[in-house]
Coordinates of C-alpha atoms in Angstrom, one line a residue:
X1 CA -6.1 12.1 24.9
X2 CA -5.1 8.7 26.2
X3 CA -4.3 5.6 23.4
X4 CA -7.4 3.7 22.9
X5 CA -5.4 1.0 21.6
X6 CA -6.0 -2.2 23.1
X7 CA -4.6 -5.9 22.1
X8 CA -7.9 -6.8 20.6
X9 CA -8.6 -3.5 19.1
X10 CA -5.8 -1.4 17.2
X11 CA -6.7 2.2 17.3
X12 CA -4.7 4.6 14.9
X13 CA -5.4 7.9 14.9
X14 CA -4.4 9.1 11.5
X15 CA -2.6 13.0 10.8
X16 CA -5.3 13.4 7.8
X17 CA -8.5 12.9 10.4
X18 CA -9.3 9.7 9.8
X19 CA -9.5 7.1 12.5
X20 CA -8.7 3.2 12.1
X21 CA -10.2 0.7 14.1
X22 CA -9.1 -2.7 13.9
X23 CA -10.0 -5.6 15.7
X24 CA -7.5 -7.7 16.6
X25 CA -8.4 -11.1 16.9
X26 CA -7.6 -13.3 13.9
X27 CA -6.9 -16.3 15.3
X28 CA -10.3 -16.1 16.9
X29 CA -12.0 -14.7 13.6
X30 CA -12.4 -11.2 15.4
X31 CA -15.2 -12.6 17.3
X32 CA -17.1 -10.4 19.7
X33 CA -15.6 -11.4 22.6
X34 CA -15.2 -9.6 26.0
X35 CA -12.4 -8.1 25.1
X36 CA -13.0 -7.1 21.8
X37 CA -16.5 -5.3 22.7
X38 CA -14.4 -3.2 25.3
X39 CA -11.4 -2.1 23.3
X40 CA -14.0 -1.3 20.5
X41 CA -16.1 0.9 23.2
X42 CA -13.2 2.5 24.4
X43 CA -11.7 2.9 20.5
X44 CA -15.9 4.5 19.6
X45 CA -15.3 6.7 22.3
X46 CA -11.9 8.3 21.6
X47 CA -12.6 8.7 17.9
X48 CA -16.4 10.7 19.1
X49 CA -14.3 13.0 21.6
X50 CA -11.6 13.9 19.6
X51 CA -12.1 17.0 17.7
X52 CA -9.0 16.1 15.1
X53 CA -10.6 12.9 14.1
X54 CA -13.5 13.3 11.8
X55 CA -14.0 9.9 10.0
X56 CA -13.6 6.5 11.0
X57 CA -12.9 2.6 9.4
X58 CA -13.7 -0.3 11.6
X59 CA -11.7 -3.3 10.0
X60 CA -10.7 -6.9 11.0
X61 CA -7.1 -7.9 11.1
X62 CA -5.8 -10.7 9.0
X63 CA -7.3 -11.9 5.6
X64 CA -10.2 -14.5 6.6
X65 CA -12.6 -12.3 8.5
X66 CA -13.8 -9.0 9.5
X67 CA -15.5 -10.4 12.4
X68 CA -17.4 -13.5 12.6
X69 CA -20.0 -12.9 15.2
X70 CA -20.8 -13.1 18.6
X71 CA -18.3 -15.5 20.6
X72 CA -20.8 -18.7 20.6
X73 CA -17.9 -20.4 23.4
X74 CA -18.8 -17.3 25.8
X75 CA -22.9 -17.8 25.6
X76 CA -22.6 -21.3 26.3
X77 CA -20.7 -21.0 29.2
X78 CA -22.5 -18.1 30.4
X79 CA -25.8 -19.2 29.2
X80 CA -27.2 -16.2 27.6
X81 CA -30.4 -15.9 26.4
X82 CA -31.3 -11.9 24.9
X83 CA -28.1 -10.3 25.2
X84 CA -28.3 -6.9 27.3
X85 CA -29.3 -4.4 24.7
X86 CA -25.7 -2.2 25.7
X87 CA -23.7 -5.5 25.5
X88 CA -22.6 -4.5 21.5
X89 CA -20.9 -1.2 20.9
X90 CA -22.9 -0.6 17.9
X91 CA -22.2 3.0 16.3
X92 CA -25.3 5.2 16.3
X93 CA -27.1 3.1 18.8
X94 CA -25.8 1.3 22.1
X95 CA -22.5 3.9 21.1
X96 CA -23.2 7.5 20.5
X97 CA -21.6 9.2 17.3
X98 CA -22.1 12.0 15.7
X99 CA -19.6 11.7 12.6
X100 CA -19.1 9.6 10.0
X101 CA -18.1 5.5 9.8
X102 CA -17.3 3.3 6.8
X103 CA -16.6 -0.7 7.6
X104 CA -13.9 -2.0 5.7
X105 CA -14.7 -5.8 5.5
X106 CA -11.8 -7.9 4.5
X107 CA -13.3 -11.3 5.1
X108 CA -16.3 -13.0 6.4
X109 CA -18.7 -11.0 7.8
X110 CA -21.1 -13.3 9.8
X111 CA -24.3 -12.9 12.5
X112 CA -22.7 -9.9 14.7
X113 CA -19.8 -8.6 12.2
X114 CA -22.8 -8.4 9.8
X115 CA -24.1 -6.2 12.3
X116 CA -21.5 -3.8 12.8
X117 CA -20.8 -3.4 9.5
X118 CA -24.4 -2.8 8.8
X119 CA -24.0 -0.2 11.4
X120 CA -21.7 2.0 9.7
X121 CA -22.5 4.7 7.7
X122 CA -20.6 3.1 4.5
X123 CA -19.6 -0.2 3.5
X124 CA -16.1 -0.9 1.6
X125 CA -15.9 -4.5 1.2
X126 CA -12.6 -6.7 -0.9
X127 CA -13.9 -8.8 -3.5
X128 CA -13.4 -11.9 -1.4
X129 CA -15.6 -11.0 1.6
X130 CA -18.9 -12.9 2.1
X131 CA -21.8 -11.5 4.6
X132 CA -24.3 -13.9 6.4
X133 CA -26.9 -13.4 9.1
X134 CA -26.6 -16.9 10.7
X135 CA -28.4 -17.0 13.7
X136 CA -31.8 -19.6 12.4
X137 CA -28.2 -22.1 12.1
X138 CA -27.8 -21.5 16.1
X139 CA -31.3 -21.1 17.2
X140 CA -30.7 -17.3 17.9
X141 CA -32.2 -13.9 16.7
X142 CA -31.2 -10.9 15.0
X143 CA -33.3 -8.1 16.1
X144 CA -30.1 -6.0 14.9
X145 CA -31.3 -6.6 11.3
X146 CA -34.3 -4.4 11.5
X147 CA -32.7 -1.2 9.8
X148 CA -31.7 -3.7 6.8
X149 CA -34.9 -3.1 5.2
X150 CA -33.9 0.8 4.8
X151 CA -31.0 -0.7 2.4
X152 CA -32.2 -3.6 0.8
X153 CA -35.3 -4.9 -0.6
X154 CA -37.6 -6.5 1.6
X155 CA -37.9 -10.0 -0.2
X156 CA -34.0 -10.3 -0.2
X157 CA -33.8 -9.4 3.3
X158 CA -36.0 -12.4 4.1
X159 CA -34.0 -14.7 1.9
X160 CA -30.9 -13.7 3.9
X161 CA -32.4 -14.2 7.5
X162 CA -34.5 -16.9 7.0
X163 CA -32.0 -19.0 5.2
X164 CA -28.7 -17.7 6.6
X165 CA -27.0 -18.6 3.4
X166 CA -23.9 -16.1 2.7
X167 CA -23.6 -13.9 0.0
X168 CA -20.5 -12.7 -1.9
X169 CA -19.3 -9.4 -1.6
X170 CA -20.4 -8.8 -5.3
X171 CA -23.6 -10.0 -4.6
X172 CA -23.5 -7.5 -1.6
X173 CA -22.6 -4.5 -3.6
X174 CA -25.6 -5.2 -6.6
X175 CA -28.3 -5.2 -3.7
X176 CA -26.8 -2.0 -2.1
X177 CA -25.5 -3.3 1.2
X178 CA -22.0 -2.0 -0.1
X179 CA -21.0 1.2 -1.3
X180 CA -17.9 0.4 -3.0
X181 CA -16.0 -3.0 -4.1
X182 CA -11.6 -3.2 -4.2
X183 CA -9.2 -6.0 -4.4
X184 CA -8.0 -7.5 -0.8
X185 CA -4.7 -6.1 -1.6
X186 CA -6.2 -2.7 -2.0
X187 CA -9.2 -2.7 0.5
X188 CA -7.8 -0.3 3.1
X189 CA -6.7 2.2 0.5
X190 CA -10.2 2.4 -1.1
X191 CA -11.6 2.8 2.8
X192 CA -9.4 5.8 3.3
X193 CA -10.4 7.4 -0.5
X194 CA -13.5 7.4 0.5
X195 CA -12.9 8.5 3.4
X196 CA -10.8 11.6 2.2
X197 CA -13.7 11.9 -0.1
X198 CA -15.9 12.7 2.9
X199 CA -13.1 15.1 4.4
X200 CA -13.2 17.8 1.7
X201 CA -16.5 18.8 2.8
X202 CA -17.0 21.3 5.1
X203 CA -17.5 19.2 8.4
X204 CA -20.7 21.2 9.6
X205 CA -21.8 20.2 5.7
X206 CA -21.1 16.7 6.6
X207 CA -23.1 16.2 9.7
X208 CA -26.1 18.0 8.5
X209 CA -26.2 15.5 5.6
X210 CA -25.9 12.8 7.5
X211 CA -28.5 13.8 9.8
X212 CA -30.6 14.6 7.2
X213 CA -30.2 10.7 6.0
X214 CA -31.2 9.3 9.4
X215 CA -34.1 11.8 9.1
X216 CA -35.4 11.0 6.1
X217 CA -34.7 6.9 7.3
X218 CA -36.4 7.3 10.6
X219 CA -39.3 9.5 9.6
X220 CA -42.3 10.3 6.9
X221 CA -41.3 12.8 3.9
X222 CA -42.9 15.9 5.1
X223 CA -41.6 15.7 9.3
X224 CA -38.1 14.5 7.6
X225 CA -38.0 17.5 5.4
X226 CA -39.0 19.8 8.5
X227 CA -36.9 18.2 11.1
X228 CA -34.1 18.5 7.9
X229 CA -34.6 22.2 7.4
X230 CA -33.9 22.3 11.3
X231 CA -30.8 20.4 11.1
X232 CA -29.2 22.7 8.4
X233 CA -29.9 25.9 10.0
X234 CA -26.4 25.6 12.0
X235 CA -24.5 24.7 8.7
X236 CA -25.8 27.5 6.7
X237 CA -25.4 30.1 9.8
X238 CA -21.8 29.0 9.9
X239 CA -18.7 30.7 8.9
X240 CA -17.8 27.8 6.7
X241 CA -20.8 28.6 4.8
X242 CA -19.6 32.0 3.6
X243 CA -16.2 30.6 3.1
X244 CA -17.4 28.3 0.6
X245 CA -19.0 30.2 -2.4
X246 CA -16.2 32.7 -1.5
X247 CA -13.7 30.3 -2.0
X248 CA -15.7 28.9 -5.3
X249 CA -15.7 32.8 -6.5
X250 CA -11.9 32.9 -5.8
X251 CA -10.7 29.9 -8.0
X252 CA -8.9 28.1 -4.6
X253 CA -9.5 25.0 -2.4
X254 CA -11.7 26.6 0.8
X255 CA -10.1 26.1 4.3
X256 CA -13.0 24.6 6.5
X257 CA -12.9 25.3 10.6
X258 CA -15.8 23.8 10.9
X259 CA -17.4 26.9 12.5

């Protein structure tokens, strides 16, 4: 498969499985730019069609920021008013993925890198991160933020948009926008533990969980738990399913095909 990498979006494709996506912008805060939104719709795409890749980390180069947002130059000069809904390559919505994604967010985390980190599955943020949704301090909207309330309570998520004050990461992690909390210095290496976390499940496993999360998100208890039940039937029809308890009967570490 052809390298995704561009110069404003890194892509390694790592031996173990795991993707990383890095955008590579620093001097530019890893704004949303032109190019960035392309190398990270071409990077989205490699990492959905390759069958050896089966988790991915979206972070931002440097230490200051993850990505600060929409580029606020290019809207001026173009004079946007609602950005096309496809003009984001936001995972699980203007992208399509079917497999795991955990934002690593080294730095600030503003309007639109708010947003794609909120798009990810999972949330690793360094201790000196701050999120913001900024957009009532530039007259715009975040219509992104909706799915917010399905991780946060509803009174904070006003406080957030209607001020567009930043939080710290820690502040982040007690309201349960981030999974897990690390050191700058050790960011990336608690991104890819959790990652390999994710990996020793049987991959079939792994998707009908997450499905089963956007399920229970999207719907009411009983057409999540029968849309759920659904989902599964793949998983527990699979050969992976019989290799597991066999495995756990044997004493050894199963060996997942994901079929």
């Amino acid at each position: 498969m052809p390298d995704a990498s561009t110069d404003a979006v890194l892509f390694e494709a790592r031996p173990d499985g795991i993707a990383i996506l890095t955008i590579n912008r620093p001097d530019q805060r890893n704004a949303l730019g032109r190019d960035v939104r392309e190398g990270l719709r071409a990077a989205w795409d490699r990492f959905e069609h390759d069958p050896a890749l089966r988790v991915a980390i979206l972070t931002g180069a440097g230490d200051k920021a993850f990505c600060a947002g929409g580029d606020l130059k290019e809207m001026v000069d173009t004079g946007m008013a609602v950005p096309p809904r496809a003009m984001f390559p936001l995972p699980y919505d203007s992208i399509e993925l079917s497999k795991p994604t955990i934002a690593a967010v080294n730095g600030v985390a503003f309007a639109g890198g708010w947003m794609i980190a909120q798009a990810c599955d999972l949330c690793v943020a360094s201790t000196a991160a701050r999120f913001a949704i900024t957009e009532v301090k530039v007259g715009r909207s975040s219509p992104w933020a909706a799915p917010l309330i399905h991780m946060i309570p509803q009174r904070i998520m006003m406080e957030i948009i209607l001020t567009g004050k930043p939080i710290t990461a820690q502040r982040a992690y007690e309201i349960g926008l981030v999974n897990r909390l690390a050191e700058p210095e050790a960011l990336m290496q608690a991104a890819l533990d959790l990652a390999a976390e994710i990996l020793e499940g049987a991959p079939l496993s792994v998707k009908a969980g997450r499905d089963t999360v956007m399920l229970a998100t999207e719907m009411g208890r009983a057409a999540a738990l029968q849309a759920a039940r659904a989902a599964s039937e793949h998983t527990y029809n699979s050969q992976d399913a019989q290799e597991g308890p066999r495995a756990f009967a044997e004493k050894r570490t199963p060996q997942w095909t994901g079929r």
